[in-house]
PDB file of C-alpha atoms in Angstrom:
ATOM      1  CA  UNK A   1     -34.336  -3.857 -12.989  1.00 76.00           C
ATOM      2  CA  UNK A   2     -31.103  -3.915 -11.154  1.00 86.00           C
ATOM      3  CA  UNK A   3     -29.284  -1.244  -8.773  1.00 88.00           C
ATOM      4  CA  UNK A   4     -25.980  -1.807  -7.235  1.00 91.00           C
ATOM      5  CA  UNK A   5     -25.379   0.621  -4.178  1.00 90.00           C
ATOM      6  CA  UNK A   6     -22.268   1.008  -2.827  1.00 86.00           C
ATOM      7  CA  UNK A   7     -20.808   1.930   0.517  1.00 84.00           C
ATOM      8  CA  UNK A   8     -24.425   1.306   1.915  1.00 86.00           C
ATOM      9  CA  UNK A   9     -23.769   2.399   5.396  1.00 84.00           C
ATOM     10  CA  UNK A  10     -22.445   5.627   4.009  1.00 82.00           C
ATOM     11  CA  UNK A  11     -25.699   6.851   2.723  1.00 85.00           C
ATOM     12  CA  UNK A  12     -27.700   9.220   4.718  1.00 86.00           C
ATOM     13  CA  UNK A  13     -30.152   7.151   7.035  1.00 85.00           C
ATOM     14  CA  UNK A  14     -33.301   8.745   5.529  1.00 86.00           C
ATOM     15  CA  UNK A  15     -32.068   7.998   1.590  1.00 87.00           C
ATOM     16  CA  UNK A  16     -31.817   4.260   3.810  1.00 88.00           C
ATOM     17  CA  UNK A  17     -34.942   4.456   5.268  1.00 87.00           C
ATOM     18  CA  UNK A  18     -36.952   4.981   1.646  1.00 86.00           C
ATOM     19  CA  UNK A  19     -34.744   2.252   0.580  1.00 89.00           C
ATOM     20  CA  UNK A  20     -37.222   0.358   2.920  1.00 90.00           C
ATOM     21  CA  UNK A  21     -40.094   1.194   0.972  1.00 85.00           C
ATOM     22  CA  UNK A  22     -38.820   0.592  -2.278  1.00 88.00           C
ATOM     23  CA  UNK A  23     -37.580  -3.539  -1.031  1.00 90.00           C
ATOM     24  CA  UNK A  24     -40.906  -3.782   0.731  1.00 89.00           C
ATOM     25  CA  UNK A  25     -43.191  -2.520  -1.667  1.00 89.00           C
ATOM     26  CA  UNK A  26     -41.408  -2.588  -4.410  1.00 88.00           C
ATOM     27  CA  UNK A  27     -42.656   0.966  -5.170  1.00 88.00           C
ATOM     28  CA  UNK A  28     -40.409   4.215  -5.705  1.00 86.00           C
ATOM     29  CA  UNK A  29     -42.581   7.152  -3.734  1.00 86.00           C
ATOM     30  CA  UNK A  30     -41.851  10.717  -5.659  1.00 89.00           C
ATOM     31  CA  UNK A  31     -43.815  13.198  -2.944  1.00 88.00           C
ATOM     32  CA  UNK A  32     -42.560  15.873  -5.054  1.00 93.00           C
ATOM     33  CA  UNK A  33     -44.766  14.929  -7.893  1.00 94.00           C
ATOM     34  CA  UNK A  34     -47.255  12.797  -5.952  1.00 94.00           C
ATOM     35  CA  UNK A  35     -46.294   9.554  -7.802  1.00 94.00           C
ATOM     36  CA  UNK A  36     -44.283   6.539  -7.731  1.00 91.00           C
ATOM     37  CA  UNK A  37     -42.686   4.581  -9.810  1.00 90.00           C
ATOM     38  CA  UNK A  38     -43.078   0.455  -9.488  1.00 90.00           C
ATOM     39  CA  UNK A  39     -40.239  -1.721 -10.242  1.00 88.00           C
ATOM     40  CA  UNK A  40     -40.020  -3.633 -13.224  1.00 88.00           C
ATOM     41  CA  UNK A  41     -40.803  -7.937 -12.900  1.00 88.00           C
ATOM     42  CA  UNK A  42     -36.844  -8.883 -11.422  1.00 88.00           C
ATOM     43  CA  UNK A  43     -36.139  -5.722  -9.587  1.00 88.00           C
ATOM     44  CA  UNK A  44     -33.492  -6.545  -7.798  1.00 89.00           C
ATOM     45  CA  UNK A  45     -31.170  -4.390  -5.348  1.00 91.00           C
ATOM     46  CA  UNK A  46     -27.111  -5.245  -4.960  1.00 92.00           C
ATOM     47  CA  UNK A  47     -25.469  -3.058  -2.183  1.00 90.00           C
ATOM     48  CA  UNK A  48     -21.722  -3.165   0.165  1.00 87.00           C
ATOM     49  CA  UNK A  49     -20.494  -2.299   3.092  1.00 83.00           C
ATOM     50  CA  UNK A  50     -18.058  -2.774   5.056  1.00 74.00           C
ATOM     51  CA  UNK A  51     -18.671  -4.637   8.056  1.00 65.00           C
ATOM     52  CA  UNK A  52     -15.754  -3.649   9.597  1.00 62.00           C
ATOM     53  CA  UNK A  53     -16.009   0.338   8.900  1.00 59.00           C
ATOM     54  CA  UNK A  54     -19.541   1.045  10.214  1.00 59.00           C
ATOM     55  CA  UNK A  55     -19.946   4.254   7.850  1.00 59.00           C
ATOM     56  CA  UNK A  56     -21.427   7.363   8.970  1.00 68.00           C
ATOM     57  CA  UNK A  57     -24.614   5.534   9.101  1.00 73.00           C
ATOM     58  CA  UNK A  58     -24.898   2.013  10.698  1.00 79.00           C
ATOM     59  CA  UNK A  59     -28.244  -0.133   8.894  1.00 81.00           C
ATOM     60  CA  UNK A  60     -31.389  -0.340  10.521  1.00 84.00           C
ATOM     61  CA  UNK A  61     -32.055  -4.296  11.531  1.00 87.00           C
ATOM     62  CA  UNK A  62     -35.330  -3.456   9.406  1.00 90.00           C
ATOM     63  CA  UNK A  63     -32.820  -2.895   6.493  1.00 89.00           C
ATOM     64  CA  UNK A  64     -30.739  -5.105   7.263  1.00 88.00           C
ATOM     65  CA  UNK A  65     -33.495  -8.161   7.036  1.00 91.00           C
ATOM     66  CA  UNK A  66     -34.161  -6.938   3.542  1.00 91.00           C
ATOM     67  CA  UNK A  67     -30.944  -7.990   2.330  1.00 90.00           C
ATOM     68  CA  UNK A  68     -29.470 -11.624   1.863  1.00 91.00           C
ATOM     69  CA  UNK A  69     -25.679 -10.718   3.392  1.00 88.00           C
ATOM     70  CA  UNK A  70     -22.722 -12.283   2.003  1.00 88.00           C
ATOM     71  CA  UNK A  71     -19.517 -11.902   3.885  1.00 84.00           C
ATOM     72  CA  UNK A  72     -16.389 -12.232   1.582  1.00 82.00           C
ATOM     73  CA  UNK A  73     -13.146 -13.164   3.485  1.00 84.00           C
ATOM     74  CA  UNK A  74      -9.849 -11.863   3.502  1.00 86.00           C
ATOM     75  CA  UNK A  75      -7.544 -13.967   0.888  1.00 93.00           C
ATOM     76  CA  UNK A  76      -5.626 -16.459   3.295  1.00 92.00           C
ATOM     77  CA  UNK A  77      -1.789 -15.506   2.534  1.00 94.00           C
ATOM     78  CA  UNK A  78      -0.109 -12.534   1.375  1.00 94.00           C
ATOM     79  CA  UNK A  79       0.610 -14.029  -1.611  1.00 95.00           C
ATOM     80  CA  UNK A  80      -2.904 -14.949  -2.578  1.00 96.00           C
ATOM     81  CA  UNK A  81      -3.762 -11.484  -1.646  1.00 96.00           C
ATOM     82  CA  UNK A  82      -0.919  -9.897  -4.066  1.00 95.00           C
ATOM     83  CA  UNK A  83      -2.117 -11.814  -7.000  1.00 95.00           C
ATOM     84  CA  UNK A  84      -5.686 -10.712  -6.700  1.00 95.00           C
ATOM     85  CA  UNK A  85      -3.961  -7.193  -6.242  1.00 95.00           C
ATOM     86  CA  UNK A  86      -1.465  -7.421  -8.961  1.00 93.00           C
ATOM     87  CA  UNK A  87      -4.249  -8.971 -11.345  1.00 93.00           C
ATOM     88  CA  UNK A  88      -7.341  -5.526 -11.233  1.00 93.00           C
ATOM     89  CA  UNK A  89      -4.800  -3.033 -10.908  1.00 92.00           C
ATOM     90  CA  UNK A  90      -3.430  -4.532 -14.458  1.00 89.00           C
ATOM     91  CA  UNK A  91      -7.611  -4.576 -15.680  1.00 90.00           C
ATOM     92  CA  UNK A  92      -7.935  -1.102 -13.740  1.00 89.00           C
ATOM     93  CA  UNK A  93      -4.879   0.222 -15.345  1.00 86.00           C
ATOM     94  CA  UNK A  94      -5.924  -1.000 -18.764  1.00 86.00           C
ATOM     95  CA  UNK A  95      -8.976   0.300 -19.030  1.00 88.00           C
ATOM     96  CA  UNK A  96      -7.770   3.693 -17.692  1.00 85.00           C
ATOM     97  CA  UNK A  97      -5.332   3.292 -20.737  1.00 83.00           C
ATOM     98  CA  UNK A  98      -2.262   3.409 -17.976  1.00 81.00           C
ATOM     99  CA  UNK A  99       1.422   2.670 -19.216  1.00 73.00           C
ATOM    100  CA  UNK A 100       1.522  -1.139 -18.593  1.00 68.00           C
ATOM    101  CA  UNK A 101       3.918  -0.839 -15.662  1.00 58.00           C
ATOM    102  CA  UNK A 102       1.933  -3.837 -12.917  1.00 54.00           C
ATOM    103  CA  UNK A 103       5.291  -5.975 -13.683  1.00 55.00           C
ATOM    104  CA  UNK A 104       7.467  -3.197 -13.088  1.00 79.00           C
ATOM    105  CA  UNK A 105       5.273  -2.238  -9.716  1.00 88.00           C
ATOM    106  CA  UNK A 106       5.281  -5.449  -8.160  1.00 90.00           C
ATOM    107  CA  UNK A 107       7.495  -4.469  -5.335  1.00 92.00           C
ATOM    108  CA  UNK A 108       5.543  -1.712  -4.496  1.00 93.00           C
ATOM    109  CA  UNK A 109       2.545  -3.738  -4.697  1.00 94.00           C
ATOM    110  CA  UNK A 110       3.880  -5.839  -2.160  1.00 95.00           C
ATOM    111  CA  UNK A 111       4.615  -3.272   0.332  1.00 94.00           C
ATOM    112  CA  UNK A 112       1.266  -1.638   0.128  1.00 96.00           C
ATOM    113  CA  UNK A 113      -0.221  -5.530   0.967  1.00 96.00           C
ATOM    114  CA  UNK A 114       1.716  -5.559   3.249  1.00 95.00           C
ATOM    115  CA  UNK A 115       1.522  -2.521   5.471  1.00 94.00           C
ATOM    116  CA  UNK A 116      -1.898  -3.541   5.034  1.00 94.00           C
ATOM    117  CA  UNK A 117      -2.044  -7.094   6.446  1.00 94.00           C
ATOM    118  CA  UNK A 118       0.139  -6.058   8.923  1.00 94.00           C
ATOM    119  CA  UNK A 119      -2.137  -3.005  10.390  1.00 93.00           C
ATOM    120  CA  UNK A 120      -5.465  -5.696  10.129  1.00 91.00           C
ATOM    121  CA  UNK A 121      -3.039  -8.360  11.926  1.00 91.00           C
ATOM    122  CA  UNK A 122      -1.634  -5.553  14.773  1.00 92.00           C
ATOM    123  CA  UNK A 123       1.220  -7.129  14.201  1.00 94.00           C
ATOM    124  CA  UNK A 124       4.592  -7.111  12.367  1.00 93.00           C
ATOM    125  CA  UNK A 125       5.250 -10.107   9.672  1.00 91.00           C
ATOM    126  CA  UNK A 126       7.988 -11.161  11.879  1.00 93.00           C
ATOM    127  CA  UNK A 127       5.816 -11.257  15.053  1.00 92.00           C
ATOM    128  CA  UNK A 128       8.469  -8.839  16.782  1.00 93.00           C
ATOM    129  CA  UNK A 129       6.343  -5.577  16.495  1.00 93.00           C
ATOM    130  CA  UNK A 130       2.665  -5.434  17.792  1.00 92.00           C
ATOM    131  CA  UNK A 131       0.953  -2.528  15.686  1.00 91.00           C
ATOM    132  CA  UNK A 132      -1.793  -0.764  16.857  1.00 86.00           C
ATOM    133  CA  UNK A 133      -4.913  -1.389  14.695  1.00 86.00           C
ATOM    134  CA  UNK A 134      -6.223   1.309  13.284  1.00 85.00           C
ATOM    135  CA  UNK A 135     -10.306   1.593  12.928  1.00 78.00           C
ATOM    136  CA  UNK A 136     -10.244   0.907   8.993  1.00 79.00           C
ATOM    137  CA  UNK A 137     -11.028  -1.980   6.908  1.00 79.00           C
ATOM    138  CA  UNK A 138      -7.542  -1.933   5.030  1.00 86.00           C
ATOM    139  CA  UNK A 139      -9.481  -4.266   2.284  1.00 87.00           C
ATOM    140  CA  UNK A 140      -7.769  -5.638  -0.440  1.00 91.00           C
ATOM    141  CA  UNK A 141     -10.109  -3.568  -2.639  1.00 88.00           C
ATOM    142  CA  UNK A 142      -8.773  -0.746  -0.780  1.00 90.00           C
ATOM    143  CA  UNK A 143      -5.123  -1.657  -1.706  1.00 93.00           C
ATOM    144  CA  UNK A 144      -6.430  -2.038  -5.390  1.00 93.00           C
ATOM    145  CA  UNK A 145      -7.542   1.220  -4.483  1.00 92.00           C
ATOM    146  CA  UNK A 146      -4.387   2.793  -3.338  1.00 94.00           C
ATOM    147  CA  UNK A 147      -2.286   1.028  -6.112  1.00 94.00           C
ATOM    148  CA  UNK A 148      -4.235   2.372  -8.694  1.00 92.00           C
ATOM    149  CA  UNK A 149      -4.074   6.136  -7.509  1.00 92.00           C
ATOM    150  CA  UNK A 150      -0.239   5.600  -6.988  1.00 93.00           C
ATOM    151  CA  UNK A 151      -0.127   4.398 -10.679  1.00 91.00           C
ATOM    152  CA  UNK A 152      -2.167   7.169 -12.583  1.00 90.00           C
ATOM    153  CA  UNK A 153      -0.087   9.708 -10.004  1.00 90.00           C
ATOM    154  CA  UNK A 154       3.569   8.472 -11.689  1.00 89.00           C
ATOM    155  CA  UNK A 155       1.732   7.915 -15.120  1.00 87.00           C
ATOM    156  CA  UNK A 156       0.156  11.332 -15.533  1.00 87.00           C
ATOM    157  CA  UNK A 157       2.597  13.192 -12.760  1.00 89.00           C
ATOM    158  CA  UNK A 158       5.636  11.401 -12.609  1.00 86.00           C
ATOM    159  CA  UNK A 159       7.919   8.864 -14.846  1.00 85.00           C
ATOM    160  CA  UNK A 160       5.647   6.201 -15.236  1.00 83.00           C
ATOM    161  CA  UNK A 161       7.507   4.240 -12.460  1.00 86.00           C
ATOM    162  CA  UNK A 162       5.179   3.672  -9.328  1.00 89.00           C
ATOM    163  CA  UNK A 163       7.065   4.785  -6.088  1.00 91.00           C
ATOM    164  CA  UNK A 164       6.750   5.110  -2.528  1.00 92.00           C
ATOM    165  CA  UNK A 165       6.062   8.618  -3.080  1.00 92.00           C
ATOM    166  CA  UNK A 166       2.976   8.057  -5.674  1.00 92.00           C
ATOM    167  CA  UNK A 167       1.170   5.863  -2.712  1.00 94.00           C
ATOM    168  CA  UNK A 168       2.166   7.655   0.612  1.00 92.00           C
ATOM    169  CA  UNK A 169      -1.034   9.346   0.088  1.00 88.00           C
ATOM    170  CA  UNK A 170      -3.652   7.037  -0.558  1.00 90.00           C
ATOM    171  CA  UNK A 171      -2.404   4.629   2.039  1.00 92.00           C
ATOM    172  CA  UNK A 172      -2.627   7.678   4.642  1.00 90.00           C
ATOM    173  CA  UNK A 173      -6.105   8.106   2.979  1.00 87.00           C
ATOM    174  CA  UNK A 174      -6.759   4.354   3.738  1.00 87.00           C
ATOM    175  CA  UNK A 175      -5.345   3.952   6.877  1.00 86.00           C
ATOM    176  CA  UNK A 176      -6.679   7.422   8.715  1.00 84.00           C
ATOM    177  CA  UNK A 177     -10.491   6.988   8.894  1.00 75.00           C
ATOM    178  CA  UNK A 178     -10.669   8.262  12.438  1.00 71.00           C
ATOM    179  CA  UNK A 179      -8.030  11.067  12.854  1.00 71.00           C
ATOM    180  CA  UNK A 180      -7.998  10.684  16.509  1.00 74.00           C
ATOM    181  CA  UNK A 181      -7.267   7.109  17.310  1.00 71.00           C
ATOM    182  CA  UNK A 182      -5.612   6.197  13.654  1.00 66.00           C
ATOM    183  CA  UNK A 183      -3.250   9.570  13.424  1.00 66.00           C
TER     184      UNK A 183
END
């Protein structure tokens, strides 16, 4: 009775167009076997995207009316944003079963919030340095992201200490969305 889709606009646009069908009607059409299958009383669909990063494929305004949008803001200091950080990478990490190292990480938590409120701000947090924006979202879920990869990289890979090292990847991986303009 409930789906969650993620990454909406990342879906092919004709698995989005029969998403159309199934909001409207309520009905799942299955050509193949010349049936459908009706939702259950409190179907209900739950989907993101990024309305920054447009996807591969941008929603139809038909789509888009089926859906009651909800825009979640960016946390309003970097400190705000560290402690939501700091705080799922610790749930991630314990539910991966991950050496309990978030305390021990915290200054390379930081930096990774950083770099990332500073590419989303084009600027430097001294205001010195503009920075040229580059064409991805740089969410905090992304940094949750990033931190957990760098974590299960020095847990099952390295010492168990995160480093620089462990998250030079994902943060390329996060930053470089369009390898012309964000190389």
């Amino acid at each position: 009775s409930l789906v969650r889709i993620e990454e909406l606009t990342r879906m092919p646009s004709d698995v989005q167009d029969a998403l159309i069908t199934v909001l409207s009607e309520k009905v799942l059409p299955i050509s193949e076997l010349n049936t459908e299958v009706a939702a259950v009383n409190g179907f209900n669909v739950i989907a993101t995207a990024n309305d920054r990063d447009r996807g591969i494929n941008e929603m139809s305004s038909a789509l888009r009316r089926r859906f009651n949008t909800v825009v979640l803001p960016l946390p309003a200091s970097a400190e705000e944003e560290l402690e939501i950080v700091e705080r799922r990478v610790a749930q991630m990490g314990s539910a991966l079963s991950l050496p309990s190292t978030v305390g021990d990480a915290h200054d390379e938590i930081r930096r990774v919030v950083t770099v990332f409120r500073e590419l989303r701000n084009g600027t430097t947090e001294d205001g010195r340095t503009a920075l040229k924006t580059p064409s991805s979202t740089l969410s905090t879920a992304e940094a949750i992201s990033v931190v957990t990869s760098g974590l299960t990289l020095a847990a099952h890979f390295g010492n168990g200490q995160l480093t620089a090292a462990d998250l030079a990847a994902g943060i390329v991986g996060a930053v470089v969305k369009d390898p012309v303009h964000d190389l």
